[in-house]
Coordinates of C-alpha atoms and ligand atoms in Angstrom, one line a residue:
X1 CA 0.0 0.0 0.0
X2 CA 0.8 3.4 0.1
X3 CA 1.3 4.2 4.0
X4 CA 4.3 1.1 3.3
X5 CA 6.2 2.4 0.1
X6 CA 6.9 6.0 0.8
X7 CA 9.3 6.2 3.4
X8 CA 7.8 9.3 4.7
X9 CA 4.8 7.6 5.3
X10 CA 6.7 5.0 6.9
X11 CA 8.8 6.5 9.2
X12 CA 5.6 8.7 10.6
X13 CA 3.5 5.5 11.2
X14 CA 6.1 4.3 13.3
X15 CA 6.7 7.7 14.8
X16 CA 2.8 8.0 15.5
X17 CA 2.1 4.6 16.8
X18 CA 5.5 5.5 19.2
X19 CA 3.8 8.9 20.3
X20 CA 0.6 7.0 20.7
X21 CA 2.0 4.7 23.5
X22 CA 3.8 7.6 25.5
X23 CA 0.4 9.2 25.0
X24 CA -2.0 6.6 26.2
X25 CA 0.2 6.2 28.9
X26 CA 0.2 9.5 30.5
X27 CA -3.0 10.2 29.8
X28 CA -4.6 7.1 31.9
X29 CA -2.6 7.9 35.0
X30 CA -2.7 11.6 35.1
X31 CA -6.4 11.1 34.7
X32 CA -6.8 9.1 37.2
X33 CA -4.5 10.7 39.4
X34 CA -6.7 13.7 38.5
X35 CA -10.3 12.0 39.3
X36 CA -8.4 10.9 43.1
X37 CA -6.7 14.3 43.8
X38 CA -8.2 15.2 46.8
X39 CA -7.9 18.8 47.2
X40 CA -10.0 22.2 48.5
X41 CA -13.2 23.3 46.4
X42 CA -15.1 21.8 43.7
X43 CA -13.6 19.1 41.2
X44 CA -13.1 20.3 37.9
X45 CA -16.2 19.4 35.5
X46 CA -14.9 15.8 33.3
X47 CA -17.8 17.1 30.6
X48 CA -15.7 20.6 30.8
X49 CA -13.0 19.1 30.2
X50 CA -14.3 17.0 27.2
X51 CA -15.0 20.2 25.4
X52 CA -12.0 21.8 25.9
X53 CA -9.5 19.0 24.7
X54 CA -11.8 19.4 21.6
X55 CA -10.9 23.0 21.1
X56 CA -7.4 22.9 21.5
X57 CA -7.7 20.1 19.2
X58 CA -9.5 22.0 16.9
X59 CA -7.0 25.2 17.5
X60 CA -3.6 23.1 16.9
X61 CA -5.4 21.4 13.6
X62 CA -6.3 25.1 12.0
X63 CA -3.0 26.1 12.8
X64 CA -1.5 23.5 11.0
X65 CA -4.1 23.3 7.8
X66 CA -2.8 27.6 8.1
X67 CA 1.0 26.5 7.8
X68 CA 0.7 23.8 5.1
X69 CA -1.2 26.5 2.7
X70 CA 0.8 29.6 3.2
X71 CA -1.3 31.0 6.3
X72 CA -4.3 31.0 3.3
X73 CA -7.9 30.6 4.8
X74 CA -8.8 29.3 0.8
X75 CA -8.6 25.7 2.2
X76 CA -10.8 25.5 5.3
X77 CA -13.6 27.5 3.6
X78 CA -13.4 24.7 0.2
X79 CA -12.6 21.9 2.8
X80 CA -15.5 22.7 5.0
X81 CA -17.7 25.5 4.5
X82 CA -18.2 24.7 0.8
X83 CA -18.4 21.0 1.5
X84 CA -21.7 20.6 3.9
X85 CA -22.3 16.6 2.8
X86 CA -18.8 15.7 3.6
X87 CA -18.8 17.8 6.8
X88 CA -22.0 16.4 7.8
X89 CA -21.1 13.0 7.4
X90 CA -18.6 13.6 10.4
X91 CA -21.1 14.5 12.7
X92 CA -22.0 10.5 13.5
X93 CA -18.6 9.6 14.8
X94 CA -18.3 12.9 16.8
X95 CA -21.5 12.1 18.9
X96 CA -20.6 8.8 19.7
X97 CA -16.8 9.9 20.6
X98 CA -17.9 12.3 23.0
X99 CA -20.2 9.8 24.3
X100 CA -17.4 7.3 24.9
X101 CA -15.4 10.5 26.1
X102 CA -17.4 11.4 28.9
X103 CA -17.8 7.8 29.6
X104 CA -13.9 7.3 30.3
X105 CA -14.3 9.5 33.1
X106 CA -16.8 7.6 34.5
X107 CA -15.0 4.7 34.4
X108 CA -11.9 6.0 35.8
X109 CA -13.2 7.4 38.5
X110 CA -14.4 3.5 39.5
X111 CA -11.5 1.6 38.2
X112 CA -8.1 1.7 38.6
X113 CA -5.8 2.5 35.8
X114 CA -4.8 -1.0 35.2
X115 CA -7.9 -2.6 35.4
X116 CA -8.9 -0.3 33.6
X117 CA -6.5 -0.2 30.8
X118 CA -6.7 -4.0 30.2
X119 CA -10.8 -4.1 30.0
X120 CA -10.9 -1.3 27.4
X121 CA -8.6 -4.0 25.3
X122 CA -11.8 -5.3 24.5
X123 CA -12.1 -2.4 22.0
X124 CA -9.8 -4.7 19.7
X125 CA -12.4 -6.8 19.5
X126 CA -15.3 -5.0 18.4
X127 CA -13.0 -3.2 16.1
X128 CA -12.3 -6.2 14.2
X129 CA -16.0 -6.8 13.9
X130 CA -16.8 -3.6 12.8
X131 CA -13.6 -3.7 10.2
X132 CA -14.8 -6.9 8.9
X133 CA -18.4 -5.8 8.5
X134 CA -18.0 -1.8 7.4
X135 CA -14.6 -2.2 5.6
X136 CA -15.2 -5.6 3.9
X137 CA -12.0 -6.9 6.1
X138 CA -11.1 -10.5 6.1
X139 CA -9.4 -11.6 9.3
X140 CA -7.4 -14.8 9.4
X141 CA -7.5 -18.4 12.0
X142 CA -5.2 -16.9 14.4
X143 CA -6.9 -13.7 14.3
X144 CA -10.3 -15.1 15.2
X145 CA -7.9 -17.0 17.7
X146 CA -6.2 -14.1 18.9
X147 CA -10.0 -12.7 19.5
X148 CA -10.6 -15.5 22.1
X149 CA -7.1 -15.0 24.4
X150 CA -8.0 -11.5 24.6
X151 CA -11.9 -12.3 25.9
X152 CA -10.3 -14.7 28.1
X153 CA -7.7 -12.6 29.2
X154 CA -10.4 -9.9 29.8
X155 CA -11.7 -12.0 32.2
X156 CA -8.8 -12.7 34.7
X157 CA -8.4 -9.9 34.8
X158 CA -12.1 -8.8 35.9
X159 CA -12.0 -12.1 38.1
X160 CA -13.0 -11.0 41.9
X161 CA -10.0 -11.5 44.3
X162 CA -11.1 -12.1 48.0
X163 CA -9.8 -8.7 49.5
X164 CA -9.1 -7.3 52.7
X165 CA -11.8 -4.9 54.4
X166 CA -15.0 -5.5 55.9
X167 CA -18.1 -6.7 53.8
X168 CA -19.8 -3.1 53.8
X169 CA -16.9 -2.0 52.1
X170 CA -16.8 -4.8 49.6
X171 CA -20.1 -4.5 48.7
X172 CA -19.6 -0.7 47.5
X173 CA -16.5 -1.1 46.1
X174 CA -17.8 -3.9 43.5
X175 CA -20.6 -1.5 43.0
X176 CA -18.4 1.0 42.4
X177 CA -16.4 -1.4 40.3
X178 CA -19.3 -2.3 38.2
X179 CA -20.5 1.0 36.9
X180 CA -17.0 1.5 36.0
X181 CA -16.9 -1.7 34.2
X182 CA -20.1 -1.0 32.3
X183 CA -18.9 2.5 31.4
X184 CA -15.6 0.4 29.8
X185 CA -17.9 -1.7 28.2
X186 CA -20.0 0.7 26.3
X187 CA -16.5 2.5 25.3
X188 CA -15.5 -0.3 23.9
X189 CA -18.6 -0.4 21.2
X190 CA -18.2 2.9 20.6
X191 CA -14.7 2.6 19.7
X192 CA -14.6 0.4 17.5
X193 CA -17.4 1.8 15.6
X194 CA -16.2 5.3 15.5
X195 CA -12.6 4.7 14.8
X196 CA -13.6 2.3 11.8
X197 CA -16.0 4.7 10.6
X198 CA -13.3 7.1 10.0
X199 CA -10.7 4.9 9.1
X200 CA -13.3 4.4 6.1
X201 CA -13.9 8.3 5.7
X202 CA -10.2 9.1 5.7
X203 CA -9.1 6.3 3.3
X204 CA -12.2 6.8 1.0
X205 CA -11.8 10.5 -0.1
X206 CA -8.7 13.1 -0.5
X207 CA -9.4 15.4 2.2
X208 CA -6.5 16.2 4.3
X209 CA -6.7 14.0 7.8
X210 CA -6.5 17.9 9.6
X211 CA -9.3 19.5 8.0
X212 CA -11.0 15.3 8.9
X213 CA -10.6 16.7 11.9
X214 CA -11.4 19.7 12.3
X215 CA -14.6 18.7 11.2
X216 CA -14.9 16.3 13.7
X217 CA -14.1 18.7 16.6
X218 CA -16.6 21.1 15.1
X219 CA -19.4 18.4 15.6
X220 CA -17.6 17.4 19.2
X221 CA -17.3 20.6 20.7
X222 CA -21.1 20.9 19.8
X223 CA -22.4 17.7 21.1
X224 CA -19.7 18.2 24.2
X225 CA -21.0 21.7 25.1
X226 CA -24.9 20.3 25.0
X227 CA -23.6 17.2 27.3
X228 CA -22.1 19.6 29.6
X229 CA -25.3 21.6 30.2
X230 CA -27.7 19.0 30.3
X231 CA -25.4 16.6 32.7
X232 CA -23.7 20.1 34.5
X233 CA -25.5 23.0 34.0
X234 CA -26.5 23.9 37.5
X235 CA -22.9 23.5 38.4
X236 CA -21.8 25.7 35.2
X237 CA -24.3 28.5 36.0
X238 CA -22.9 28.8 39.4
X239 CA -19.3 28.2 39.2
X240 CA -18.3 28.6 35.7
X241 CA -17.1 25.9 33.3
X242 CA -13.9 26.1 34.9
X243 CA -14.4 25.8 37.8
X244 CA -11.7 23.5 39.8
X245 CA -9.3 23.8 37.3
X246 CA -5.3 23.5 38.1
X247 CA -2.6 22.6 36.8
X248 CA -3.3 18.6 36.6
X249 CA -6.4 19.2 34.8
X250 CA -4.8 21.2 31.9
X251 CA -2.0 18.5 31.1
X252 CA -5.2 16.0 31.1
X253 CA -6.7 18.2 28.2
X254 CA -3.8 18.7 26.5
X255 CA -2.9 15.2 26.5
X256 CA -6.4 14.2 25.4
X257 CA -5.8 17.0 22.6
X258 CA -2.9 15.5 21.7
X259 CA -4.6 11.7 21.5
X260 CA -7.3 12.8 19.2
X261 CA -3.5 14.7 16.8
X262 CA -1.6 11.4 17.0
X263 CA -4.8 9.0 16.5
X264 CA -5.9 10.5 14.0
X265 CA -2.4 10.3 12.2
X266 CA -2.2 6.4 12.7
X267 CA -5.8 6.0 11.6
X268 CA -4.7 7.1 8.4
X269 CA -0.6 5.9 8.2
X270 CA -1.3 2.5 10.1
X271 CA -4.8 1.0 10.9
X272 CA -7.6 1.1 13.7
X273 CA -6.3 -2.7 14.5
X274 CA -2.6 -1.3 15.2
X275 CA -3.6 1.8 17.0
X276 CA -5.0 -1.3 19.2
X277 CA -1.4 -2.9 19.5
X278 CA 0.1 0.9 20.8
X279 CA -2.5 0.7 23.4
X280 CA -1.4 -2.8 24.2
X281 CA 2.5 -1.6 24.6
X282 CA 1.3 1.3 27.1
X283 CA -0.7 -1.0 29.3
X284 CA 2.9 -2.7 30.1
X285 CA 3.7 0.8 30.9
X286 CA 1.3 2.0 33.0
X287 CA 1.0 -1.2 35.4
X288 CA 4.2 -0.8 36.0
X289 CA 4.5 2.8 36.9
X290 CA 0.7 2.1 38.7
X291 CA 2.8 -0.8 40.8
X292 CA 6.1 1.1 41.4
X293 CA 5.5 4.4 41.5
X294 CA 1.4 5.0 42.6
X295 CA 1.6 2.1 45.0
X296 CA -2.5 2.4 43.4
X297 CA -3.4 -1.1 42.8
X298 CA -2.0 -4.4 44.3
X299 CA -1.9 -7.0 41.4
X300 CA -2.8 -10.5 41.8
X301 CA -1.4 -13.6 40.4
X302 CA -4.8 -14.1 38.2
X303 CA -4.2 -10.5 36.8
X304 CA -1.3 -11.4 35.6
X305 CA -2.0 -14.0 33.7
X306 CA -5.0 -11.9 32.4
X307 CA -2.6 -9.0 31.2
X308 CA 0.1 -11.4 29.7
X309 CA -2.9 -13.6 27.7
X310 CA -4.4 -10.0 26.4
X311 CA -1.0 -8.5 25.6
X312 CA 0.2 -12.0 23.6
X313 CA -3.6 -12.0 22.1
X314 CA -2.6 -8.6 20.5
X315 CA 0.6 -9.5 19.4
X316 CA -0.9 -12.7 17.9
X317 CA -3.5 -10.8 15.9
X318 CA -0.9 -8.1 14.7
X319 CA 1.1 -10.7 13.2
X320 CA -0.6 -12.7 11.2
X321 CA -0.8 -10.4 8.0
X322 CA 2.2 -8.0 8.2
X323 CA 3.2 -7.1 4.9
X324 CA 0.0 -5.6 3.3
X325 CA -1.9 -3.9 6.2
X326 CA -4.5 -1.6 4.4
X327 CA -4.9 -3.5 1.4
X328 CA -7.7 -5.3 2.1
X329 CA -9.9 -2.7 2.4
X330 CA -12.3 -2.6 -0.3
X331 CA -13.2 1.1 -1.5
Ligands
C5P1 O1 -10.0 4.5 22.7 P1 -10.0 5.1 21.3 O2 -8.8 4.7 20.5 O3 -11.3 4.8 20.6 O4 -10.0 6.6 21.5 C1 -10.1 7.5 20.4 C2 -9.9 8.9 21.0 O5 -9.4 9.7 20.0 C3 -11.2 9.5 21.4 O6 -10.9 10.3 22.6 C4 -11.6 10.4 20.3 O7 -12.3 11.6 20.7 C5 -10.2 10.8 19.7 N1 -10.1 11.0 18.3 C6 -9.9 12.3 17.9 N2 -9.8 12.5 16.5 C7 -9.9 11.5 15.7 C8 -10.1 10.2 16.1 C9 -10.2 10.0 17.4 O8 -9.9 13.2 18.7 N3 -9.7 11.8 14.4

């Protein structure tokens, strides 16, 4: 394919998916370090901060579509204003990602990072089901294979350990540790249908993958701002959308900024199904640094296990076709 001849091309997929586990990484503790801060006043607004990431997103892509035309406004207006159909078309993937957006809060602020981290795996597989059934994608034995380990390894790591405290507690706590999980779960569908849904936009037509988003921020800041009202209006009215804002929180929108720049970039150099393997590489990451460094979750033996099955499920499933990723999409 294309993404693999140039060298360009191929040196900023590997560049991307790179960025893309540093950023994954940092993003998941820092926002759950942000969600357990405990600090004076009110906690900052998770639907505020939603919004936003989306307009600095939005502010970084203009600035770039500006510098690659000679700081000429000719492209946006053709790219957007003059196109409605193709703008309107991104309106479907914005609603759901700022769905799933919000939803990531909830489930961080009910699940550690790791647990976290590996559950959202899931996401591979209902991206391969969407990429099979909206992109006409054929996925191979091991693949299907690969599909299983990760289900199973999803479910270690979910398995209830017998923990210290007394029962009151436990009760909450798996309470607490199901809304999370359902919050994960829903994610996950929304994921895989919005990622593949502009995977098929992006490799369809010519636009630029900026002005692609740009677009999609337009719609997102939109659908973010209404979600903010209707979920935290009262709270807005009073204390302002930034309320509880510090330092923490900005580096938790710019990073999420920065996720939507760098995913977007594999999405169109690399695949949805290798954005999946990046993710993969950063839950390593972060369960170490969660174990060392946070001292925020005690793994068990069955977790473990879990985490290695769903990490060697990726690998298995990113191996099995490497030379011509991309070509099998039918356009
Ligand atoms: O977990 P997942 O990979 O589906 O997360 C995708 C994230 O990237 C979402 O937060 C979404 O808002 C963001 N995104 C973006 N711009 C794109 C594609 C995704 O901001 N073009």
């Amino acid at each position: 394919t294309m993404a693999l001849s140039s060298p360009h091309s191929f040196s900023l997929k590997y560049l991307s998916l790179g960025v893309l586990v540093l950023q994954t990484t940092s993003l998941v503790l820092t926002m759950r370090y942000s969600r357990t801060l405990k600090e004076d006043g009110p906690r900052y607004l998770a639907s505020s901060a939603v919004v936003s990431a989306e307009l600095l997103k939005i502010l970084v892509c203009t600035l770039l579509v500006f510098k690659e035309n000679n700081f000429s406004v000719r492209l946006l207006k053709e790219g957007i204003v003059n196109k409605p159909v193709e703008t309107m078309k991104l309106a479907i993937p914005a609603g759901i990602y700022t769905l799933q957006n919000n939803l990531l809060y909830v489930a961080l602020s009910h699940l550690d990072a790791a647990t976290y981290q590996v559950t959202y795996q899931l996401k591979i597989l209902t991206t391969a089901l969407f990429s099979v059934s909206m992109l006409g994608r054929r996925l191979g034995f091991y693949q299907w294979l690969s599909l299983l380990f990760l289900m199973a390894g999803v479910t270690l790591v979910q398995w209830p350990t017998e923990s210290e405290g007394d029962s009151e507690q436990l009760i909450l706590s798996a309470g607490s540790q199901f809304v999370g999980l359902m919050a994960v779960l829903m994610a996950c569908v929304s994921s895989g249908f919005a990622g593949v849904y502009f995977e098929k936009i992006l490799k369809e037509t010519k636009q630029s993958v900026w002005v692609r988003n740009i677009q999609l921020g337009l719609f997102s800041v939109v659908f973010g701002f209404v979600g903010m009202i209707v979920y935290d209006g009262e709270t807005v009215r009073e204390l302002g959308m930034f309320q509880g804002y510090n330092t923490v929180t900005c580096t938790v929108v710019a990073l999420q900024a920065l996720g939507g720049l760098v995913i977007a970039v594999v999405i169109k150099y690399a695949d949805n199904i290798l954005k999946g393997f990046a993710t993969s590489l950063s839950i390593i990451v972060s369960t170490l640094i969660s174990y060392f460094l946070l001292e925020d979750f005690n793994p068990t033996g069955v977790f473990f296990l879990g985490a290695v099955l769903v990490i060697a499920a990726t690998f298995l499933y990113s191996n099995e076709r490497k030379p011509a990723i991309g070509s099998a999409i039918k356009v």
